PDB file of C-alpha atoms in Angstrom:
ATOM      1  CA  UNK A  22     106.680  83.659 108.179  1.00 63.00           C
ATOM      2  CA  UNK A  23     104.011  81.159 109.048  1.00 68.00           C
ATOM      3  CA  UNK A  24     106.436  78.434 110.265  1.00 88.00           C
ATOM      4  CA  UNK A  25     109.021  80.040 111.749  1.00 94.00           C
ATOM      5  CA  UNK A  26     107.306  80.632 114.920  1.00 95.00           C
ATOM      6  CA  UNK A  27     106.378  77.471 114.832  1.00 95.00           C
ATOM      7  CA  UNK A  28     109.412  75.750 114.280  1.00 95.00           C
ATOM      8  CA  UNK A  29     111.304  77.880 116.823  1.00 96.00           C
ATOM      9  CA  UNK A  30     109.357  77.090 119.440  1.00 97.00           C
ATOM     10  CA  UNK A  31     109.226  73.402 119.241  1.00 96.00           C
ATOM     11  CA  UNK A  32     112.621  73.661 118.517  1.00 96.00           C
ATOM     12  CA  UNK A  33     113.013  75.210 122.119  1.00 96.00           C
ATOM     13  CA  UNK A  34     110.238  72.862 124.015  1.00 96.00           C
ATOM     14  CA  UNK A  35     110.434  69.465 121.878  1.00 94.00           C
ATOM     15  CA  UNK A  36     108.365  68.019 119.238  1.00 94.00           C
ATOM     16  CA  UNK A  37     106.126  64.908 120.366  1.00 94.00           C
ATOM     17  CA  UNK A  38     102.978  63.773 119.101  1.00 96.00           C
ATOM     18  CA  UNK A  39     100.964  66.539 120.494  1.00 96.00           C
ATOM     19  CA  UNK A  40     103.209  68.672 118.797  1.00 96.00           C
ATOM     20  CA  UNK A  41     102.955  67.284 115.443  1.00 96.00           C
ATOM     21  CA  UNK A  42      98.860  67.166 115.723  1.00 96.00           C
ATOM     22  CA  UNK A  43      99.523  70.976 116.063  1.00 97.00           C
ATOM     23  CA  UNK A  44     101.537  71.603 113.349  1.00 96.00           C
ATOM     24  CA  UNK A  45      98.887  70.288 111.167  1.00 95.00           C
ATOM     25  CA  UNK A  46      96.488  72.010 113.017  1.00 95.00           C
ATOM     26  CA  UNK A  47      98.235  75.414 112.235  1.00 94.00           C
ATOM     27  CA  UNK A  48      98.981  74.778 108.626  1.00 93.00           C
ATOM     28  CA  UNK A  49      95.270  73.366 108.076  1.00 93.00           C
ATOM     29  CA  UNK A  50      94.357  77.025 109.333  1.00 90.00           C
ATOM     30  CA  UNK A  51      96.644  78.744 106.868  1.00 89.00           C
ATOM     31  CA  UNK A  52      95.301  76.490 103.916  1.00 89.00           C
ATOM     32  CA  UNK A  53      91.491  76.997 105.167  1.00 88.00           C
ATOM     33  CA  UNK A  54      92.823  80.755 105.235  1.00 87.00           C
ATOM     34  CA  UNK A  55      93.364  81.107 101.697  1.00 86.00           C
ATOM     35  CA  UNK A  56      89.714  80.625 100.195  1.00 88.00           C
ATOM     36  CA  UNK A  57      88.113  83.243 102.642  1.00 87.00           C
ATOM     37  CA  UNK A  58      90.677  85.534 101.690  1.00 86.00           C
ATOM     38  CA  UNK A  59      89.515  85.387  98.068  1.00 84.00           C
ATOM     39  CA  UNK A  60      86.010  85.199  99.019  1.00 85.00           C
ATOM     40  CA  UNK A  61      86.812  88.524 100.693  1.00 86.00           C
ATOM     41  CA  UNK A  62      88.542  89.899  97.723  1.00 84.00           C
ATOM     42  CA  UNK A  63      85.173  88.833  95.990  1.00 79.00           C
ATOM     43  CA  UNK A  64      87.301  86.790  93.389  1.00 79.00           C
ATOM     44  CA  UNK A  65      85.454  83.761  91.884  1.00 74.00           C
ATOM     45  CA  UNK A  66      87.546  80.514  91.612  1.00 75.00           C
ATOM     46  CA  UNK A  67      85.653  76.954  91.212  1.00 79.00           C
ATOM     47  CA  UNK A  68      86.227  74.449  94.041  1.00 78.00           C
ATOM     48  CA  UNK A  69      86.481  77.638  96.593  1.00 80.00           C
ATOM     49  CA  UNK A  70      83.732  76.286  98.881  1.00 84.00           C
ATOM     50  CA  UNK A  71      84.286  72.898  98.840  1.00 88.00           C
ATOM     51  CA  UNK A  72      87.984  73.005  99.201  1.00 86.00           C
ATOM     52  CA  UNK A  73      87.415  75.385 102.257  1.00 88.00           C
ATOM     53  CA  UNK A  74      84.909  72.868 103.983  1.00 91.00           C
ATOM     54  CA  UNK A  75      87.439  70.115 103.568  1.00 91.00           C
ATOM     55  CA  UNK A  76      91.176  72.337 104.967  1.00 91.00           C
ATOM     56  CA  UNK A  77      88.194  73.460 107.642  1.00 91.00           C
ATOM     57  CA  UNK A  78      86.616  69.718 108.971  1.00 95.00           C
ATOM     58  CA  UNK A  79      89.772  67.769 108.662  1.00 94.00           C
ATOM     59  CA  UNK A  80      91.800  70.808 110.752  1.00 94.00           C
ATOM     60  CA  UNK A  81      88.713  71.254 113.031  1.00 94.00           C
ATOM     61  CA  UNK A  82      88.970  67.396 113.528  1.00 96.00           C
ATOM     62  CA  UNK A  83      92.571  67.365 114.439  1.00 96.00           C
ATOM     63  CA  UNK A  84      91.813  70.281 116.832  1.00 96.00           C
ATOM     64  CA  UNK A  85      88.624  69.328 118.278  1.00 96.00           C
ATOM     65  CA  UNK A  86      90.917  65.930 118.796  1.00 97.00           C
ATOM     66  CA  UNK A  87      94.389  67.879 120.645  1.00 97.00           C
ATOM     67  CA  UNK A  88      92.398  69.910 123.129  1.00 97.00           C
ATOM     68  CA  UNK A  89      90.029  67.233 123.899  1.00 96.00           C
ATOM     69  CA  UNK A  90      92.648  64.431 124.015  1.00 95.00           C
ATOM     70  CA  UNK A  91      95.055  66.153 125.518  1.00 96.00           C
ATOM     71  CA  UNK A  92      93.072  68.341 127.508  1.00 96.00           C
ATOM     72  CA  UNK A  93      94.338  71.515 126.453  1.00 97.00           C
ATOM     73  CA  UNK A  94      91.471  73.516 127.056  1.00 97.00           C
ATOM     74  CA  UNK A  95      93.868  76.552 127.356  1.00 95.00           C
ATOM     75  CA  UNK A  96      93.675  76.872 123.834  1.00 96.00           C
ATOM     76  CA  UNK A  97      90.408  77.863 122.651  1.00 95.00           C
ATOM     77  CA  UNK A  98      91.772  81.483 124.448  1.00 94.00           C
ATOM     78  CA  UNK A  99      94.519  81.375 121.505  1.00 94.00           C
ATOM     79  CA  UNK A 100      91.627  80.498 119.559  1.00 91.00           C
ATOM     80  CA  UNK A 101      89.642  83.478 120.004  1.00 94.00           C
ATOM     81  CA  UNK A 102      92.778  85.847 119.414  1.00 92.00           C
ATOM     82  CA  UNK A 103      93.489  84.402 115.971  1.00 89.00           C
ATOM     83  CA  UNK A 104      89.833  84.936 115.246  1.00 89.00           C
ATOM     84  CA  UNK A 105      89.840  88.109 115.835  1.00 92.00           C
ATOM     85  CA  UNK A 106      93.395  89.009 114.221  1.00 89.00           C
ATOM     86  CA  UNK A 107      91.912  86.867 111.327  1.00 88.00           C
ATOM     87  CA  UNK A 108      88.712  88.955 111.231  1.00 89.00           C
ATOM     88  CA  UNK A 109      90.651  92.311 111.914  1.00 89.00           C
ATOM     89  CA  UNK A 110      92.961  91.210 108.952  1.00 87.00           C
ATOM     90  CA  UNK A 111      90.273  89.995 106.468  1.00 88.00           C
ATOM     91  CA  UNK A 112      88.728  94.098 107.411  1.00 89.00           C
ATOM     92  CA  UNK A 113      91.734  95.949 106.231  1.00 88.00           C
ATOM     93  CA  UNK A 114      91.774  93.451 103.464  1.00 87.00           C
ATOM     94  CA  UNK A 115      88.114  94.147 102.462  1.00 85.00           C
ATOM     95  CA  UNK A 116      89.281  98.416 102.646  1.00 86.00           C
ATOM     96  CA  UNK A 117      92.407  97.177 100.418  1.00 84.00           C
ATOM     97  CA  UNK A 118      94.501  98.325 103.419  1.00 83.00           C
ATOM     98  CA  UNK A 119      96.415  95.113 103.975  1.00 79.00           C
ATOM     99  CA  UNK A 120      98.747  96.172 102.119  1.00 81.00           C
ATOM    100  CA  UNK A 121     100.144  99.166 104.534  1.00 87.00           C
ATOM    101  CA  UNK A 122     103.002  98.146 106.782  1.00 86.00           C
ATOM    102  CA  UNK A 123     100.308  98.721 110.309  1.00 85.00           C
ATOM    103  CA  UNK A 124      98.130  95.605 108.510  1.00 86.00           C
ATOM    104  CA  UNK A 125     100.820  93.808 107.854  1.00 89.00           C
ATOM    105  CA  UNK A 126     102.558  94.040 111.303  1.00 90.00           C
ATOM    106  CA  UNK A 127      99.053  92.961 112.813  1.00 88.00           C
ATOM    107  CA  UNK A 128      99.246  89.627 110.402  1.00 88.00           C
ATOM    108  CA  UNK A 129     102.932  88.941 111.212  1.00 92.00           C
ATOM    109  CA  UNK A 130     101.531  89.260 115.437  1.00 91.00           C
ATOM    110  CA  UNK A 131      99.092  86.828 114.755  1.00 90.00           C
ATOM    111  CA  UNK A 132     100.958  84.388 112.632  1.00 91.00           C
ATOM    112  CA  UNK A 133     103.660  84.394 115.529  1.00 95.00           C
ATOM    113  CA  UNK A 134     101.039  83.190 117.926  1.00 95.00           C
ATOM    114  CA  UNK A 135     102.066  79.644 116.609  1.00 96.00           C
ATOM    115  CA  UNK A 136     104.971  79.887 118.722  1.00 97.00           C
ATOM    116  CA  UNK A 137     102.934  80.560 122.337  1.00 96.00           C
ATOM    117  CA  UNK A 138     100.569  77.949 121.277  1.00 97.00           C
ATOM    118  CA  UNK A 139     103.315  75.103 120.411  1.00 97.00           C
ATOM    119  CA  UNK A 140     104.828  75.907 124.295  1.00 97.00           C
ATOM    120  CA  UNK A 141     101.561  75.738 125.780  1.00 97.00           C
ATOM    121  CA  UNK A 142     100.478  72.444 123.721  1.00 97.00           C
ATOM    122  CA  UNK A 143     103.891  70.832 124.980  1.00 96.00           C
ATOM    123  CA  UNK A 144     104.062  71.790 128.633  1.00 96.00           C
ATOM    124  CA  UNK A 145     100.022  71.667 129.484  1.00 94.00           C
ATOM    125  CA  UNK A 146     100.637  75.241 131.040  1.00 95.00           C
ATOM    126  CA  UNK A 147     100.782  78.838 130.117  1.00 96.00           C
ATOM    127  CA  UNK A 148     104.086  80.190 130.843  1.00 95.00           C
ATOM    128  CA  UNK A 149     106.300  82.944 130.065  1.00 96.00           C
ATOM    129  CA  UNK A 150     107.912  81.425 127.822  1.00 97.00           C
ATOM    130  CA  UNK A 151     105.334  81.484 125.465  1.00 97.00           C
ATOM    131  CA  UNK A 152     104.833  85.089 125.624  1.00 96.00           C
ATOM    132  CA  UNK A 153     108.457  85.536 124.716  1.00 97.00           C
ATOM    133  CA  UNK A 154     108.713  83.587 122.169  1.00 97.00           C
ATOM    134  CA  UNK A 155     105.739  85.278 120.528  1.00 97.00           C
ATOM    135  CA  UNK A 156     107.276  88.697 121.307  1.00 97.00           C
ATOM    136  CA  UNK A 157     110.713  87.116 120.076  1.00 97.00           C
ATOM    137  CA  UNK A 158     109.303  85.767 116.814  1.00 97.00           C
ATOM    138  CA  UNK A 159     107.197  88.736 116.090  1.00 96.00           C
ATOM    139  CA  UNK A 160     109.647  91.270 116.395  1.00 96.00           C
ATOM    140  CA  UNK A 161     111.734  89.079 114.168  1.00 96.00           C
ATOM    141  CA  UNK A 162     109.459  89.031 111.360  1.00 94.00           C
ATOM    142  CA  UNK A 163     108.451  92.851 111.598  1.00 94.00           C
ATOM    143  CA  UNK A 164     111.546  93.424 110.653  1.00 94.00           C
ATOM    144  CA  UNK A 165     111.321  91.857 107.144  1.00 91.00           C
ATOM    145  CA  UNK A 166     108.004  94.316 106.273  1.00 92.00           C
ATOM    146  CA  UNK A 167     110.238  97.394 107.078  1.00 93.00           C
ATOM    147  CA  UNK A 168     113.430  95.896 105.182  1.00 93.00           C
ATOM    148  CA  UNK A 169     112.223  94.158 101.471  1.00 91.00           C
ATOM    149  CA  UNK A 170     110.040  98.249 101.665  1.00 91.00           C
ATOM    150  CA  UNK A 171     113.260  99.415 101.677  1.00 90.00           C
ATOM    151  CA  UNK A 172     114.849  97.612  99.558  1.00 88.00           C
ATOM    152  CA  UNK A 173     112.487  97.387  96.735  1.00 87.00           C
ATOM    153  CA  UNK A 174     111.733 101.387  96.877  1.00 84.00           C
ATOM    154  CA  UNK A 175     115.154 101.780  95.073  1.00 82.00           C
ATOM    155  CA  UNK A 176     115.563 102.519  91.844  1.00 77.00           C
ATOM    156  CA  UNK A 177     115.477  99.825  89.598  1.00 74.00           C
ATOM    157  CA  UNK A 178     118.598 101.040  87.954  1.00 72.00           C
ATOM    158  CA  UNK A 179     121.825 102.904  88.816  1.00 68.00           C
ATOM    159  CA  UNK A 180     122.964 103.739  91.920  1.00 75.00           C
ATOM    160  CA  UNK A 181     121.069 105.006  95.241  1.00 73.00           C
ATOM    161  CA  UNK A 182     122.561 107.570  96.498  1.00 77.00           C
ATOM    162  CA  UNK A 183     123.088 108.123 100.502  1.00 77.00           C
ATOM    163  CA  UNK A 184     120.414 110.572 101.074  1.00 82.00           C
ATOM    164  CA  UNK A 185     118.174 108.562  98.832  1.00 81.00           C
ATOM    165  CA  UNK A 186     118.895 105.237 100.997  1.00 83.00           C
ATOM    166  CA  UNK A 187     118.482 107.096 104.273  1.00 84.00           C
ATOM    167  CA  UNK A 188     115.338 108.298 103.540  1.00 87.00           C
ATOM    168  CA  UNK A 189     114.022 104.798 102.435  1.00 86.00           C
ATOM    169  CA  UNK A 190     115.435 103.098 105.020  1.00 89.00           C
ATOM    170  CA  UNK A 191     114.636 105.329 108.053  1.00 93.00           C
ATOM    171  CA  UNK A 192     111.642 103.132 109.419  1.00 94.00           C
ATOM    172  CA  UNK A 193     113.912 100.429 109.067  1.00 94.00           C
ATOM    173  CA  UNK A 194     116.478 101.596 111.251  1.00 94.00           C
ATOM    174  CA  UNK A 195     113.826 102.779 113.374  1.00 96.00           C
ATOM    175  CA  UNK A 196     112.484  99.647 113.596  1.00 96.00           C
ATOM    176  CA  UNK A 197     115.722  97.684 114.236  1.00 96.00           C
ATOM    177  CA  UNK A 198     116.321 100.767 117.320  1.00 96.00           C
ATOM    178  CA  UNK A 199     113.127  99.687 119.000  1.00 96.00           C
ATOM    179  CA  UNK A 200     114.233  96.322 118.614  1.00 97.00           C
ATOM    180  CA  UNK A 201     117.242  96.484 120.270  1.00 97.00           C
ATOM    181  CA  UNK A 202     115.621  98.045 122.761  1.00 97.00           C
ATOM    182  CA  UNK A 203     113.289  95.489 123.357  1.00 97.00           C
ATOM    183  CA  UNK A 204     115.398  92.337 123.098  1.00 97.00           C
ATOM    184  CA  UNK A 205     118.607  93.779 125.561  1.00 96.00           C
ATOM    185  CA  UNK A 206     116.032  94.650 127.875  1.00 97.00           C
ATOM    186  CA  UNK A 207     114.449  91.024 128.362  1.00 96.00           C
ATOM    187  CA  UNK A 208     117.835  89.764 127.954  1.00 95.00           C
ATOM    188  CA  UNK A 209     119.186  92.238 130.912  1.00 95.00           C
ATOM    189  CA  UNK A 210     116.364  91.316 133.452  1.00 95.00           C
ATOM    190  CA  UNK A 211     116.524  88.103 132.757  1.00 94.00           C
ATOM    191  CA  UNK A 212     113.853  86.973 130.795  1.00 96.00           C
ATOM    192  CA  UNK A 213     115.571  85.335 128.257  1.00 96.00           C
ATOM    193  CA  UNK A 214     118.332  84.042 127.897  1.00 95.00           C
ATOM    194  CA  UNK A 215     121.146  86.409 126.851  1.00 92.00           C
ATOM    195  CA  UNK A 216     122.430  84.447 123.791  1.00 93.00           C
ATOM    196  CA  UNK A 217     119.126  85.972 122.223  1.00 96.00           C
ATOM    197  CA  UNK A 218     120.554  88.832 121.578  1.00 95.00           C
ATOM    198  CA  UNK A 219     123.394  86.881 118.737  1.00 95.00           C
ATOM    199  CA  UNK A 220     120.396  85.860 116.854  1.00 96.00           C
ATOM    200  CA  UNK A 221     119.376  89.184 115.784  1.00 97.00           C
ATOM    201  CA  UNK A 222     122.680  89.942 114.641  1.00 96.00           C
ATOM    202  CA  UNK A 223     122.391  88.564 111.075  1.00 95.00           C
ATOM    203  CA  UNK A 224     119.217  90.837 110.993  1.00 95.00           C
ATOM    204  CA  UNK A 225     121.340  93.874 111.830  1.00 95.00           C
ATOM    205  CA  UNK A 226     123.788  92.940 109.767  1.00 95.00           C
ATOM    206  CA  UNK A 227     121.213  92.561 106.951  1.00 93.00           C
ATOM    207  CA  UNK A 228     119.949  95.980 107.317  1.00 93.00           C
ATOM    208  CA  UNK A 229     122.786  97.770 107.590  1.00 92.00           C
ATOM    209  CA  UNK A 230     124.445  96.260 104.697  1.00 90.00           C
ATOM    210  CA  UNK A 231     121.331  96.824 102.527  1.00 87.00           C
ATOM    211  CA  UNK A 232     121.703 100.782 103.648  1.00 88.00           C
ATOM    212  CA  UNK A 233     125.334 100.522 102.299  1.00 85.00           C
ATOM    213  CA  UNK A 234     124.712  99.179  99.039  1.00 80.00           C
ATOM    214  CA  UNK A 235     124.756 102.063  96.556  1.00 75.00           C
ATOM    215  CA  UNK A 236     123.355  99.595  93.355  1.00 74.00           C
ATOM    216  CA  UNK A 237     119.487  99.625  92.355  1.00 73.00           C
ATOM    217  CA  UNK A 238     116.602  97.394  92.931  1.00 80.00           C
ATOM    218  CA  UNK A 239     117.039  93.941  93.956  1.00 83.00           C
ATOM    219  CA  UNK A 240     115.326  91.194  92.403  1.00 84.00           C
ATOM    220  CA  UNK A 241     112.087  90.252  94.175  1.00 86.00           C
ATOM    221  CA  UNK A 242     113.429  86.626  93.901  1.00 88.00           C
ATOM    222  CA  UNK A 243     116.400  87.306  95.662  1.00 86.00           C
ATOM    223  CA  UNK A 244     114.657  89.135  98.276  1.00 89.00           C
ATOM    224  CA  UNK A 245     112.953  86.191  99.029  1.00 89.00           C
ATOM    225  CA  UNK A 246     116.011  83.909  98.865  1.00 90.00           C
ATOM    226  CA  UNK A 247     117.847  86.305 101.602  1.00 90.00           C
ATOM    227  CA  UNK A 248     114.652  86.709 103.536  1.00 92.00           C
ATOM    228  CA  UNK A 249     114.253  82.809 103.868  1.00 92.00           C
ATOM    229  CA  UNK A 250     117.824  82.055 104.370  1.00 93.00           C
ATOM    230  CA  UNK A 251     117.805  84.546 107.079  1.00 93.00           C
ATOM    231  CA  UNK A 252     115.027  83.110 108.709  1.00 94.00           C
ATOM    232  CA  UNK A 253     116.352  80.016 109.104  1.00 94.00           C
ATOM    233  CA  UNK A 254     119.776  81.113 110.680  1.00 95.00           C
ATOM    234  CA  UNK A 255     117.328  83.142 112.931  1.00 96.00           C
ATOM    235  CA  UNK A 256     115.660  79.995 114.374  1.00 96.00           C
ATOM    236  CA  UNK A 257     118.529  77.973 114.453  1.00 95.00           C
ATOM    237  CA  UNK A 258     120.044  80.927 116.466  1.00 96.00           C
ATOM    238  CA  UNK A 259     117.236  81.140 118.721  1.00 97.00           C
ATOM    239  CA  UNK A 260     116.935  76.860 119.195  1.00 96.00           C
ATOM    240  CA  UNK A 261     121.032  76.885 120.345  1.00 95.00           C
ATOM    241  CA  UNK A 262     120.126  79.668 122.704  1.00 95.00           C
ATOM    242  CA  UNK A 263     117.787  77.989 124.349  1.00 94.00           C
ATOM    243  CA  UNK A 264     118.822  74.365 124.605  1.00 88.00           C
ATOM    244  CA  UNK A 265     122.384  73.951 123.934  1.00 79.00           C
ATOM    245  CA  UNK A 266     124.308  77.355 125.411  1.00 62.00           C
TER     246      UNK A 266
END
């Protein structure tokens, strides 16, 4: 979920040097994450401060470094936004809410923010592309919150029956209506381009296959193995679409 965004959107706009100072600017973030997350969670583990100091001055380095060498001072707005997902985030975590699928669909927005700040850090400029491939990416990963609840509220054995699956997987098709909705309309008026729409259709397919399938609980493992291998026809999808069709 964290590099998806990322990777799609330097897939679309190019890599470069500035790129690659920001991709180690966004995972230094994720790894200076962790330790205030267990702070927050008030768990004790030795090394927590110091490890956070060092994830926090080599990534604050690298990013004082991008916007000042590069002078990408259209950043520090991005910045601000991820602070205050972050601090939103570390709230519901501190009410053990993060759990619940509105916390989680505020952590998958501001994870996909990766993919507005690699187009801005590429192009010097704000543009809309950035704010669709945010939209893009986020809607993409919503979808996963909505689908493994589905899946792994099954029975763990025998078979689910159809009223049983419908009823489990109603958000899910919810979710994948409002979708829909969302990605034919920026593909009608233009916004992006139409191939767009052919990268969601493995995630369509996903869904409505898992609805079919009368058997029990999947394995968490293979949940993870389907939700990965997904992903990456997703932003393979989404790179073609943008640069080769």
């Amino acid at each position: 979920m964290l590099l998806m965004p990322l990777v799609m959107a330097l897939g679309v706009v190019g890599m470069g040097l500035s790129g690659l100072i920001y991709s180690m600017v966004v995972v230094g973030l994720y790894l200076a994450r962790y330790p205030v997350e267990l702070a927050v969670r008030r768990r004790s583990v030795p090394g927590l401060r110091r490890w956070f100091l060092i994830y926090a001055s080599v990534t604050g380095a690298l990013g004082v470094f991008l916007i000042a060498g590069y002078s990408l001072w259209g950043l520090v707005p991005l910045i601000w936004v991820a602070i205050f997902v972050f601090g939103l985030y570390m709230w519901l975590i501190r009410r053990r809410s993060e759990r619940t699928a509105p916390a989680e669909l505020v952590l998958v927005a501001g994870l996909s923010l990766t993919a507005a700040g690699a187009v801005y850090v590429r192009l010097g400029d704000w543009t809309s592309l950035a704010l669709w491939l945010w939209l893009l990416a986020a809607l993409y990963s919503g979808s996963s919150i909505f689908f493994v609840r589905m899946m792994v509220r099954r029975p763990v054995r025998g078979r689910a029956s159809l009223s049983r699956r419908l009823k489990l997987g109603r958000r899910a098709v919810l979710y994948q209506v409002l979708l829909w909705a969302a990605v034919l309309a920026m593909a009608i008026s233009g916004a992006v381009p139409s191939l767009v729409s052919v990268a969601f259709m493995p995630l369509l397919a996903k869904v409505v296959l898992g609805l079919l399938a009368v058997g029990g609980r999947p394995r968490i493992r293979v949940l993870g193995f389907m939700e990965v291998g997904h992903t990456v026809i997703f932003a393979i999808l989404m790179v073609t679409a943008y640069r080769w069709l």
